[in-house]
Amino acid sequence: MTVIKFNEQQLEAINTYEGAYGVISAAGSGKSSVLLNRVKFLIDEKDVDEDDILAITFTRNTSKELRKKLEDMGYFFVNVGTFHAICMNILNSEGYELDGSKFIKEWQIEKCLKEVMDKVDVDDVMSFIGYQKNHMVGYDDEFIEKDCNYTKEDLRSFFKAYENYKDKNHLYDFDDLLLECLDVLREEKGKHTFEFVLVDEHQDSNSVQHALLKEWCQSGNIFTLGDVRQSIFGFRGSKPSLFMNLEQDWNSARIINMDINYRSAKNIVEKSNRFIRPYFADYEHYSDAIPNNQEEGEITVKSYSSREWEATHVANKIESLIEDDVPLKQIAVLYRNNNFPEFLEGELKARDIEYDIANDSSFFKRKEIAGILAYLRLAHDPNDDVAFEEIFKLRNFPLKFFSQRWYREIQKTAKEKGLSMFNAFKQTNFDKDWLDRNASIFTVRMSDLIELAENDTNVKELISKVVKSFNVYGFIKDRYTNPDDAQERIESINVLKSFVKNNNLEQFITYVYSATTQKKKKKEDAVQLMSIHKSKGLEWNYTFVIGIEDGKFPSDRGDINEEARLAYVAFTRAKKGLYISEIGRGNRFVQEYGYLEDDKNE
């Protein structure tokens, strides 16, 4: 094992023993190593039994990494996990027998909510319900304020129907794991406690998690690590005040500032300090991060008139970094919302630059975009069975209500007669008049599209034909009841059209469809594209922060303090180079960052 030389702050955090401690760990301050070595200190120096230690991490990945490192050191019995994993283990030890079958599925949620209101934005409603549950608020209680597109009366109806559906069907959701476990802990006082509790990323804990910590750590030996400047999950119910005001909940809690940044160049650290400092003017324990690296990094801030221009110039810079032998995996592009990099994806594809996009959120895999591509593929090749399958399973007009039974019937006919799926579909006799009518509509309109493709119709016109013939706008409005989401999805069709560079349908399909077949397994050497939320805890030599634009980033629907913390997280991922871009000029976060190039006429 590599011997690490710790600084005084880190050693103070590692070598604490009994009592409550809040360690404010700046970006790049070695938090993970401190957590690992504190566990080692407790076991080796203080003879604490491994199973008397509970180490709580924020994500499953960090949990796996910590467990593996501990096992490599010979510690196999330390309790390690996320809040949810620990709660599930406790509940199962109490006879709950929880497995995948006990958790409510997406289709069940949709079915339940649509019984209350036919057209419902499931994501919006479930975000609200989860937020309330994370604050330990039920459907009969006074709601905690949260931005939502429904009235409180509607939300109460949704919430009640959802909870009743789960109770009736003996189902749980992941928020229930925490609430149910809390009930068990309170009923069986002292049964599931630990002598020492360590909590990573405590700035993102919510009310339920805070209550769980009180039950688990009745000894008062709690050790929390976090950085309120990086608290970015308030929309889920996290309360950074629980970390900031540790002394109020744990008697004689001691605060340790671990503020030396080992990650980033001097100017990247200092300019990030200057940006975030005003948002913490009243926090008594605030301390600027101190750069260990005294070299100056490259920082640029540029303005662009549109996302298309931004994508072109960001891709140019990425190409220049590659020419300077920068490994692709050391380049990242971060953004506020998943639709921000759509033009950049097209640029990277056109230049054959490998990229990996987090959470499978590629522009080309959006339902409506993937659907349009499937229609185009079937028009180009009527024997493309995969394209037919994608269209059938899209559940779009006029095949919206065709059951999976009919797909299996078409598949059987195709196999028996040696036909393509589309030709088998045309020969299928459906058992209801409305099915026959809709099948006829699909056949006629698809045949028209095939004929247009054979006649080399302009690709942009083919896309417009697909949108009109198969009511793609209606599909979007049906699926995304939030007007802003629906409009953004509709506009994405024009983005798709912007990728058409010539009038060759086959070349266009090859160009864009290859992006939809990227392996889900993370690419080892590729430019990383991901949301800022996803980037938390990661670092790269060269980081692009794109799409800063008032109303979008900072979002006009978000809390400005959390939006600023989100920007701070993005800025502090960079080690050597930070490239910030805004759409238009005079955007708030660029002004507050206070560093502009003379040449901003892009």
Coordinates of C-alpha atoms in Angstrom, one line a residue:
M1 CA 0.0 0.0 0.0
T2 CA 1.3 3.5 -0.9
V3 CA 2.4 5.5 2.1
I4 CA 0.6 8.9 2.1
K5 CA 2.1 11.9 3.8
F6 CA -0.8 13.7 5.4
N7 CA -0.9 17.4 6.3
E8 CA -1.7 18.7 9.8
Q9 CA -5.4 19.2 9.1
Q10 CA -5.8 15.7 7.7
L11 CA -3.9 14.2 10.6
E12 CA -6.1 16.0 13.0
A13 CA -9.2 14.6 11.3
I14 CA -7.8 11.1 11.1
N15 CA -6.6 10.9 14.7
T16 CA -9.8 12.1 16.4
Y17 CA -11.3 9.6 18.7
E18 CA -14.5 10.0 20.8
G19 CA -17.0 12.8 20.3
A20 CA -18.7 14.7 17.4
Y21 CA -16.6 16.1 14.6
G22 CA -17.5 18.1 11.5
V23 CA -14.8 18.1 8.9
I24 CA -15.2 20.7 6.2
S25 CA -13.4 19.2 3.3
A26 CA -12.7 21.5 0.4
A27 CA -12.6 20.2 -3.2
G28 CA -9.5 18.2 -3.8
S29 CA -8.5 18.1 -0.1
G30 CA -8.1 14.3 0.2
K31 CA -11.4 13.5 1.8
S32 CA -11.6 9.8 0.7
S33 CA -8.1 9.1 2.1
V34 CA -9.0 10.7 5.4
L35 CA -12.2 8.6 5.7
L36 CA -10.3 5.4 5.0
N37 CA -7.4 6.2 7.4
R38 CA -9.7 7.2 10.2
V39 CA -11.3 3.8 10.1
K40 CA -7.8 2.3 10.1
F41 CA -6.9 4.5 13.1
L42 CA -10.0 3.4 15.1
I43 CA -9.3 -0.3 14.5
D44 CA -5.5 -0.3 14.8
E45 CA -4.8 2.4 17.4
K46 CA -8.0 2.4 19.5
D47 CA -8.9 -1.4 19.3
V48 CA -12.4 -0.6 18.1
D49 CA -14.2 -3.7 16.8
E50 CA -14.8 -3.5 13.1
D51 CA -18.5 -4.3 13.4
D52 CA -18.9 -1.4 15.9
I53 CA -18.0 1.0 13.0
L54 CA -20.6 2.3 10.5
A55 CA -19.2 4.2 7.4
I56 CA -22.0 5.8 5.3
T57 CA -21.2 6.9 1.7
F58 CA -23.3 8.9 -0.7
T59 CA -23.3 6.6 -3.7
R60 CA -23.1 2.8 -4.4
N61 CA -19.8 3.3 -6.3
T62 CA -18.1 5.1 -3.4
S63 CA -19.4 2.4 -1.1
K64 CA -17.9 -0.4 -3.3
E65 CA -14.6 1.5 -3.5
L66 CA -14.4 2.0 0.2
R67 CA -15.3 -1.6 1.0
K68 CA -12.7 -2.9 -1.4
K69 CA -10.0 -0.7 0.0
L70 CA -10.8 -1.8 3.5
E71 CA -10.8 -5.4 2.5
D72 CA -7.4 -4.9 0.8
M73 CA -6.2 -3.6 4.2
G74 CA -7.5 -6.7 5.9
Y75 CA -10.7 -5.2 7.4
F76 CA -13.7 -7.4 6.3
F77 CA -16.4 -6.6 8.9
V78 CA -16.7 -2.8 8.9
N79 CA -20.3 -1.8 8.1
V80 CA -20.1 0.1 4.8
G81 CA -23.0 1.3 2.6
T82 CA -25.3 4.0 1.5
F83 CA -28.2 5.0 3.8
H84 CA -30.5 2.9 1.6
A85 CA -28.3 -0.1 1.6
I86 CA -27.9 0.0 5.4
C87 CA -31.6 0.4 6.0
M88 CA -32.4 -2.5 3.6
N89 CA -30.0 -4.7 5.5
I90 CA -31.6 -3.8 8.9
L91 CA -35.1 -4.3 7.5
N92 CA -34.3 -7.7 6.1
S93 CA -32.7 -8.7 9.5
E94 CA -36.1 -7.8 11.0
G95 CA -37.9 -10.2 8.6
Y96 CA -39.0 -7.9 5.8
E97 CA -37.6 -10.1 3.1
L98 CA -37.2 -7.2 0.7
D99 CA -36.1 -8.0 -2.9
G100 CA -36.7 -6.5 -6.4
S101 CA -40.2 -7.8 -6.5
K102 CA -41.2 -5.7 -3.5
F103 CA -40.5 -2.4 -5.1
I104 CA -43.0 -0.5 -7.2
K105 CA -42.2 -0.4 -10.9
E106 CA -42.4 2.6 -13.3
W107 CA -45.4 1.3 -15.1
Q108 CA -47.2 0.8 -11.8
I109 CA -46.5 4.4 -10.8
E110 CA -47.8 5.7 -14.1
K111 CA -50.9 3.5 -13.9
C112 CA -51.6 4.6 -10.4
L113 CA -51.2 8.4 -11.1
K114 CA -53.2 8.2 -14.3
E115 CA -56.2 6.9 -12.3
V116 CA -56.2 10.3 -10.6
M117 CA -55.6 12.4 -13.8
D118 CA -55.3 11.1 -17.3
K119 CA -52.5 13.4 -18.5
V120 CA -49.9 13.6 -15.8
D121 CA -46.2 14.6 -15.7
V122 CA -45.1 11.5 -13.7
D123 CA -41.5 12.8 -13.1
D124 CA -42.8 16.1 -11.8
V125 CA -45.3 14.5 -9.4
M126 CA -42.9 11.9 -8.1
S127 CA -40.2 14.5 -7.6
F128 CA -42.6 16.4 -5.4
I129 CA -43.7 13.2 -3.5
G130 CA -40.1 12.1 -2.9
Y131 CA -39.2 15.6 -1.7
Q132 CA -42.0 15.5 0.9
K133 CA -41.1 12.1 2.1
N134 CA -37.4 13.1 2.5
H135 CA -38.8 15.8 4.8
M136 CA -40.9 13.2 6.6
V137 CA -44.1 14.8 5.4
G138 CA -47.1 12.6 4.5
Y139 CA -50.1 13.4 2.3
D140 CA -52.2 14.6 5.2
D141 CA -49.5 17.0 6.5
E142 CA -48.7 20.5 5.5
F143 CA -46.5 20.3 2.5
I144 CA -43.0 21.7 2.3
E145 CA -42.8 24.3 -0.6
K146 CA -41.4 23.0 -3.8
D147 CA -41.8 24.2 -7.4
C148 CA -44.3 22.0 -9.2
N149 CA -46.8 22.3 -12.0
Y150 CA -49.8 21.1 -10.0
T151 CA -52.0 22.6 -7.3
K152 CA -51.6 21.4 -3.7
E153 CA -55.0 19.7 -3.9
D154 CA -54.0 17.7 -7.0
L155 CA -50.7 16.8 -5.4
R156 CA -52.4 15.6 -2.3
S157 CA -54.7 13.4 -4.4
F158 CA -51.7 12.0 -6.3
F159 CA -49.7 11.4 -3.1
K160 CA -52.6 9.7 -1.3
A161 CA -53.4 7.4 -4.3
Y162 CA -49.7 6.5 -4.7
E163 CA -49.3 5.5 -1.0
N164 CA -52.6 3.6 -1.0
Y165 CA -51.6 1.7 -4.1
K166 CA -48.4 0.7 -2.5
D167 CA -50.1 -0.4 0.7
K168 CA -52.7 -2.4 -1.2
N169 CA -50.1 -4.2 -3.2
H170 CA -47.6 -4.5 -0.4
L171 CA -45.0 -2.5 -2.3
Y172 CA -42.3 -0.1 -1.3
D173 CA -40.2 2.7 -2.9
F174 CA -36.7 3.6 -2.0
D175 CA -37.8 6.5 0.2
D176 CA -39.8 3.9 2.2
L177 CA -36.6 2.1 3.1
L178 CA -35.5 5.0 5.2
L179 CA -38.8 5.8 6.7
E180 CA -39.6 2.2 7.5
C181 CA -36.2 1.6 9.0
L182 CA -36.6 4.8 11.1
D183 CA -39.8 3.3 12.6
V184 CA -38.1 0.1 13.4
L185 CA -35.2 1.8 15.1
R186 CA -37.5 3.9 17.2
E187 CA -39.6 0.9 18.2
E188 CA -36.6 -1.2 19.1
K189 CA -34.5 1.5 20.8
G190 CA -30.8 0.7 20.9
K191 CA -30.9 -2.6 18.9
H192 CA -29.2 -1.4 15.8
T193 CA -26.6 1.1 17.1
F194 CA -22.9 1.6 16.4
E195 CA -20.1 2.9 18.6
F196 CA -18.6 5.0 15.8
V197 CA -20.4 6.5 12.8
L198 CA -18.7 8.1 9.9
V199 CA -20.7 10.0 7.3
D200 CA -19.4 11.1 3.9
E201 CA -20.9 14.0 2.0
H202 CA -23.0 15.0 5.0
Q203 CA -23.9 18.3 3.4
D204 CA -26.3 16.4 1.2
S205 CA -28.2 14.5 4.0
N206 CA -31.9 15.1 4.4
S207 CA -34.2 15.1 7.4
V208 CA -34.9 11.3 7.4
Q209 CA -31.2 10.5 7.1
H210 CA -30.5 13.0 10.0
A211 CA -33.1 11.2 12.1
L212 CA -31.5 7.8 11.3
L213 CA -28.1 9.1 12.4
K214 CA -29.5 10.1 15.7
E215 CA -30.8 6.5 16.2
W216 CA -27.6 4.8 15.0
C217 CA -25.2 7.0 16.8
Q218 CA -26.5 7.2 20.4
S219 CA -22.9 7.1 21.6
G220 CA -22.3 10.6 20.2
N221 CA -19.2 9.5 18.4
I222 CA -20.1 10.9 15.0
F223 CA -17.6 12.0 12.3
T224 CA -19.0 13.9 9.3
L225 CA -17.2 15.0 6.2
G226 CA -18.6 17.4 3.7
D227 CA -18.4 20.8 2.0
V228 CA -21.5 23.1 2.0
R229 CA -20.0 24.8 -1.1
Q230 CA -20.7 21.5 -2.9
S231 CA -24.3 20.8 -1.6
I232 CA -26.2 20.4 -4.9
F233 CA -29.1 18.0 -4.1
G234 CA -31.6 20.4 -2.4
F235 CA -34.1 19.5 -5.1
R236 CA -34.2 16.0 -3.6
G237 CA -34.6 17.3 -0.1
S238 CA -31.1 17.6 1.2
K239 CA -30.5 20.2 3.9
P240 CA -27.0 21.6 4.1
S241 CA -27.9 23.4 7.3
L242 CA -27.7 19.9 9.1
F243 CA -24.0 19.9 8.3
M244 CA -23.4 23.6 8.8
N245 CA -25.1 23.6 12.2
L246 CA -23.6 20.4 13.5
E247 CA -23.0 21.9 17.0
Q248 CA -26.8 22.3 17.5
D249 CA -27.5 18.6 17.2
W250 CA -24.3 17.1 18.7
N251 CA -23.0 18.5 22.0
S252 CA -19.5 20.0 21.9
A253 CA -19.1 19.2 18.2
R254 CA -15.7 20.2 16.9
I255 CA -15.2 21.7 13.5
I256 CA -12.1 21.0 11.5
N257 CA -11.3 22.8 8.3
M258 CA -9.5 20.7 5.7
D259 CA -9.0 23.5 3.2
I260 CA -5.8 22.6 1.2
N261 CA -6.7 21.8 -2.4
Y262 CA -4.3 19.3 -4.0
R263 CA -6.3 19.0 -7.2
S264 CA -6.3 22.3 -9.1
A265 CA -3.8 24.9 -10.3
K266 CA -3.5 28.1 -8.2
N267 CA -5.7 30.4 -10.3
I268 CA -8.4 27.8 -10.7
V269 CA -8.7 27.5 -6.9
E270 CA -8.5 31.2 -6.2
K271 CA -11.0 32.3 -8.9
S272 CA -13.4 29.6 -7.6
N273 CA -13.0 31.0 -4.1
R274 CA -13.8 34.5 -5.3
F275 CA -16.9 33.2 -7.1
I276 CA -18.4 31.2 -4.2
R277 CA -17.3 33.4 -1.2
P278 CA -20.2 35.9 -1.3
Y279 CA -22.7 33.1 -1.0
F280 CA -21.2 32.1 2.4
A281 CA -20.6 35.5 3.9
D282 CA -22.5 34.7 7.1
Y283 CA -21.2 31.2 7.7
E284 CA -18.9 31.4 10.7
H285 CA -16.8 28.3 9.7
Y286 CA -16.2 29.4 6.1
S287 CA -12.6 29.2 4.9
D288 CA -11.3 29.7 1.4
A289 CA -9.6 26.7 -0.3
I290 CA -5.8 27.0 -0.3
P291 CA -4.1 25.9 -3.5
N292 CA -1.2 23.5 -2.9
N293 CA -0.2 23.7 -6.6
Q294 CA 1.3 27.2 -7.2
E295 CA 1.4 26.8 -11.0
E296 CA -1.1 28.8 -13.0
G297 CA -3.6 26.9 -15.1
E298 CA -5.3 27.9 -18.3
I299 CA -8.7 29.6 -17.8
T300 CA -10.8 31.0 -20.6
V301 CA -14.3 32.4 -20.6
K302 CA -16.0 33.0 -23.9
S303 CA -19.4 34.1 -25.2
Y304 CA -21.3 32.6 -28.1
S305 CA -24.4 33.7 -29.9
S306 CA -25.8 30.1 -30.0
R307 CA -25.3 26.6 -28.8
E308 CA -24.3 25.7 -32.3
W309 CA -21.4 28.1 -32.3
E310 CA -20.5 27.0 -28.8
A311 CA -20.3 23.4 -29.9
T312 CA -18.1 24.2 -32.9
H313 CA -15.6 26.1 -30.8
V314 CA -15.6 23.7 -27.9
A315 CA -14.9 20.8 -30.4
N316 CA -12.1 22.9 -31.9
K317 CA -10.5 23.3 -28.5
I318 CA -10.9 19.6 -27.7
E319 CA -9.2 18.8 -31.0
S320 CA -6.3 21.1 -30.2
L321 CA -5.9 19.4 -26.8
I322 CA -5.9 16.0 -28.5
E323 CA -3.2 17.2 -30.9
D324 CA -1.1 18.2 -27.8
D325 CA -1.3 14.5 -26.8
V326 CA -3.9 15.0 -24.0
P327 CA -5.6 11.7 -23.3
L328 CA -9.3 11.8 -24.1
K329 CA -10.2 10.5 -20.7
Q330 CA -8.6 13.6 -19.2
I331 CA -11.1 15.9 -21.0
A332 CA -14.6 16.5 -19.6
V333 CA -17.6 18.6 -20.7
L334 CA -20.0 19.5 -17.9
Y335 CA -23.5 21.0 -18.2
R336 CA -26.5 22.0 -16.1
N337 CA -29.1 20.1 -18.1
N338 CA -28.9 16.9 -20.2
N339 CA -30.1 18.7 -23.4
F340 CA -27.1 21.2 -23.3
P341 CA -24.6 19.0 -25.2
E342 CA -26.8 18.0 -28.2
F343 CA -24.9 20.1 -30.7
L344 CA -21.6 19.1 -29.2
E345 CA -22.5 15.4 -29.7
G346 CA -23.0 16.1 -33.4
E347 CA -19.7 17.9 -33.7
L348 CA -17.8 15.1 -31.9
K349 CA -19.4 12.5 -34.1
A350 CA -18.5 14.4 -37.2
R351 CA -14.9 14.6 -36.2
D352 CA -14.7 10.9 -35.0
I353 CA -13.8 12.0 -31.5
E354 CA -14.7 9.2 -29.1
Y355 CA -17.0 10.3 -26.2
D356 CA -18.8 8.7 -23.4
I357 CA -22.0 10.3 -22.1
A358 CA -23.2 9.6 -18.6
N359 CA -26.5 8.0 -17.7
D360 CA -27.1 6.9 -21.3
S361 CA -28.5 10.4 -21.9
S362 CA -27.3 10.8 -25.5
F363 CA -29.3 13.2 -27.6
F364 CA -29.7 10.4 -30.2
K365 CA -31.3 8.1 -27.6
R366 CA -34.1 10.4 -26.8
K367 CA -37.4 8.6 -27.4
E368 CA -38.6 11.0 -30.1
I369 CA -35.3 11.2 -31.8
A370 CA -34.7 7.5 -31.7
G371 CA -38.2 7.0 -33.1
I372 CA -37.7 9.4 -36.0
L373 CA -34.4 7.6 -36.8
A374 CA -36.3 4.2 -36.8
Y375 CA -38.9 5.5 -39.3
L376 CA -36.0 6.8 -41.5
R377 CA -34.3 3.5 -41.3
L378 CA -37.4 1.5 -42.3
A379 CA -38.0 3.9 -45.1
H380 CA -34.4 3.4 -46.3
D381 CA -34.7 -0.4 -45.9
P382 CA -38.2 -1.9 -45.5
N383 CA -36.5 -5.2 -44.4
D384 CA -34.9 -3.6 -41.3
D385 CA -36.7 -5.6 -38.6
V386 CA -34.9 -3.8 -35.7
A387 CA -36.3 -0.5 -37.0
F388 CA -39.8 -2.0 -37.2
E389 CA -39.5 -3.3 -33.7
E390 CA -38.4 0.2 -32.4
I391 CA -41.4 1.8 -34.2
F392 CA -43.9 -0.8 -32.8
K393 CA -42.6 -0.4 -29.3
L394 CA -42.6 3.4 -29.5
R395 CA -46.3 3.2 -28.9
N396 CA -46.9 6.1 -31.2
F397 CA -49.8 6.9 -33.6
P398 CA -51.3 4.9 -35.2
L399 CA -49.8 1.8 -33.4
K400 CA -50.2 3.3 -29.9
F401 CA -52.7 0.7 -28.6
F402 CA -51.4 -2.4 -30.4
S403 CA -50.6 -4.9 -27.6
Q404 CA -47.4 -6.9 -27.4
R405 CA -49.4 -10.0 -28.3
W406 CA -49.7 -8.6 -31.8
Y407 CA -45.9 -8.0 -32.0
R408 CA -45.4 -11.7 -31.2
E409 CA -48.0 -12.7 -33.8
I410 CA -46.3 -10.6 -36.5
Q411 CA -42.9 -12.1 -35.5
K412 CA -44.4 -15.6 -35.8
T413 CA -45.8 -14.8 -39.3
A414 CA -42.5 -13.3 -40.4
K415 CA -40.6 -16.4 -39.3
E416 CA -43.0 -18.9 -40.8
K417 CA -43.3 -17.2 -44.2
G418 CA -39.7 -15.8 -44.5
L419 CA -40.9 -12.2 -44.5
S420 CA -39.6 -9.0 -43.1
M421 CA -41.5 -7.8 -40.0
F422 CA -43.0 -4.9 -42.0
N423 CA -44.3 -7.3 -44.8
A424 CA -45.6 -9.7 -42.1
F425 CA -47.4 -6.8 -40.5
K426 CA -49.1 -5.9 -43.8
Q427 CA -50.4 -9.5 -44.1
T428 CA -51.7 -9.8 -40.5
N429 CA -55.4 -10.0 -40.0
F430 CA -56.3 -8.1 -36.8
D431 CA -59.4 -9.1 -34.7
K432 CA -60.9 -5.6 -34.3
D433 CA -62.0 -3.1 -36.9
W434 CA -60.1 -0.2 -35.3
L435 CA -56.9 -2.2 -35.3
D436 CA -57.4 -2.9 -39.0
R437 CA -58.0 0.8 -39.7
N438 CA -54.9 1.9 -37.8
A439 CA -52.8 -0.8 -39.4
S440 CA -53.9 0.4 -42.8
I441 CA -53.1 4.0 -41.9
F442 CA -49.6 2.9 -40.8
T443 CA -49.0 0.8 -44.0
V444 CA -50.1 3.6 -46.3
R445 CA -48.1 6.3 -44.6
M446 CA -45.0 4.1 -44.3
S447 CA -45.2 3.1 -47.9
D448 CA -45.4 6.8 -48.9
L449 CA -42.3 7.4 -46.9
I450 CA -40.5 4.5 -48.5
E451 CA -41.4 5.9 -52.0
L452 CA -40.1 9.3 -51.0
A453 CA -36.8 7.8 -49.8
E454 CA -36.4 5.8 -53.0
N455 CA -36.9 9.1 -55.0
D456 CA -34.0 10.7 -53.0
T457 CA -36.2 13.2 -51.3
N458 CA -34.3 15.7 -49.2
V459 CA -33.5 14.2 -45.8
K460 CA -34.8 17.3 -43.9
E461 CA -38.1 16.9 -45.8
L462 CA -38.2 13.2 -44.9
I463 CA -37.9 14.1 -41.2
S464 CA -40.7 16.7 -41.6
K465 CA -42.8 14.0 -43.3
V466 CA -42.2 11.5 -40.4
V467 CA -43.2 14.2 -37.9
K468 CA -46.4 15.0 -39.7
S469 CA -47.4 11.5 -40.8
F470 CA -46.9 9.9 -37.4
N471 CA -48.0 12.9 -35.3
V472 CA -44.7 13.1 -33.5
Y473 CA -45.6 16.5 -31.9
G474 CA -48.7 14.8 -30.4
F475 CA -46.5 12.0 -29.1
I476 CA -44.2 14.6 -27.4
K477 CA -47.1 16.6 -25.9
D478 CA -48.7 13.3 -24.6
R479 CA -45.5 12.1 -23.0
Y480 CA -44.2 15.4 -21.6
T481 CA -47.1 17.3 -20.0
N482 CA -44.7 20.0 -18.7
P483 CA -45.0 22.7 -21.4
D484 CA -41.3 23.6 -21.1
D485 CA -40.2 20.0 -21.5
A486 CA -42.5 19.5 -24.4
Q487 CA -41.3 22.6 -26.2
E488 CA -37.6 21.6 -25.7
R489 CA -38.3 18.2 -27.1
I490 CA -40.1 19.7 -30.1
E491 CA -37.1 22.0 -30.7
S492 CA -34.8 19.0 -30.6
I493 CA -36.3 17.9 -33.9
N494 CA -34.8 21.0 -35.5
V495 CA -31.5 20.1 -33.9
L496 CA -31.7 16.7 -35.6
K497 CA -32.3 18.4 -38.9
S498 CA -29.2 20.6 -38.3
F499 CA -27.1 17.5 -38.5
V500 CA -28.1 16.9 -42.1
K501 CA -25.1 17.8 -44.2
N502 CA -26.0 16.3 -47.5
N503 CA -28.9 14.7 -49.3
N504 CA -27.8 11.1 -48.7
L505 CA -30.2 9.2 -46.4
E506 CA -27.8 6.3 -46.0
Q507 CA -24.9 8.5 -45.0
F508 CA -27.2 10.4 -42.6
I509 CA -28.4 7.2 -40.9
T510 CA -24.8 5.9 -40.6
Y511 CA -23.7 9.2 -39.1
V512 CA -26.4 9.6 -36.4
Y513 CA -27.4 6.1 -35.8
S514 CA -23.9 5.0 -34.8
A515 CA -24.3 7.3 -31.8
T516 CA -27.2 5.2 -30.6
T517 CA -25.3 2.0 -30.5
Q518 CA -22.6 3.1 -28.1
K519 CA -21.9 0.3 -25.6
K520 CA -23.4 0.9 -22.2
K521 CA -20.1 -0.1 -20.6
K522 CA -18.0 3.0 -19.9
K523 CA -15.4 3.7 -22.5
E524 CA -11.8 3.7 -21.2
D525 CA -10.5 6.4 -23.4
A526 CA -13.1 8.9 -24.4
V527 CA -14.1 12.6 -23.8
Q528 CA -16.5 12.5 -20.8
L529 CA -19.8 14.3 -21.2
M530 CA -22.0 14.5 -18.1
S531 CA -24.2 16.7 -16.0
I532 CA -22.6 18.6 -13.2
H533 CA -24.6 16.6 -10.6
K534 CA -23.0 13.5 -12.0
S535 CA -19.5 14.9 -11.9
K536 CA -19.5 15.4 -8.1
G537 CA -16.3 13.8 -6.7
L538 CA -14.6 13.5 -10.1
E539 CA -11.7 15.4 -11.6
W540 CA -10.1 15.9 -15.0
N541 CA -7.0 17.8 -16.3
Y542 CA -9.1 19.8 -18.7
T543 CA -12.8 20.7 -18.0
F544 CA -15.3 22.6 -20.1
V545 CA -18.3 24.1 -18.4
I546 CA -20.8 24.9 -21.1
G547 CA -24.2 26.6 -21.5
I548 CA -24.1 29.3 -18.8
E549 CA -27.2 31.3 -19.6
D550 CA -29.5 33.2 -17.3
G551 CA -32.8 31.3 -16.9
K552 CA -31.1 28.0 -17.7
F553 CA -27.9 28.1 -15.7
P554 CA -28.6 29.5 -13.2
S555 CA -32.0 28.0 -13.7
D556 CA -34.9 30.3 -13.0
R557 CA -36.7 27.3 -11.4
G558 CA -33.8 26.6 -8.9
D559 CA -32.6 28.2 -5.7
I560 CA -29.9 30.7 -6.6
N561 CA -27.6 29.5 -3.8
E562 CA -27.8 25.9 -4.9
E563 CA -27.3 27.0 -8.5
A564 CA -24.1 28.8 -7.4
R565 CA -22.9 25.8 -5.6
L566 CA -23.5 23.8 -8.7
A567 CA -21.3 26.2 -10.7
Y568 CA -18.6 25.9 -8.0
V569 CA -18.6 22.1 -8.2
A570 CA -18.2 22.4 -12.0
F571 CA -15.3 24.9 -11.8
T572 CA -13.4 22.9 -9.2
R573 CA -13.4 19.7 -11.2
A574 CA -10.5 21.1 -13.4
K575 CA -6.9 20.4 -12.6
K576 CA -4.9 22.2 -15.4
G577 CA -7.4 23.9 -17.7
L578 CA -10.9 25.4 -17.2
Y579 CA -12.9 26.5 -20.2
I580 CA -16.2 28.3 -19.4
S581 CA -18.7 29.4 -22.1
E582 CA -21.8 31.5 -21.9
I583 CA -24.7 31.9 -24.4
G584 CA -25.1 35.6 -25.0
R585 CA -23.4 38.1 -22.8
G586 CA -23.7 39.5 -19.3
N587 CA -24.9 36.3 -17.7
R588 CA -24.9 36.3 -13.9
F589 CA -22.4 33.6 -13.1
V590 CA -19.9 34.8 -15.7
Q591 CA -20.2 38.3 -14.3
E592 CA -19.7 37.0 -10.8
Y593 CA -16.8 34.8 -11.9
G594 CA -15.3 38.0 -13.1
Y595 CA -12.8 36.8 -15.7
L596 CA -13.5 37.6 -19.3
E597 CA -11.3 37.4 -22.3
D598 CA -10.9 40.5 -24.5
D599 CA -11.9 38.6 -27.5
K600 CA -15.5 37.5 -27.0
N601 CA -16.8 38.0 -30.5
E602 CA -17.5 34.4 -31.3

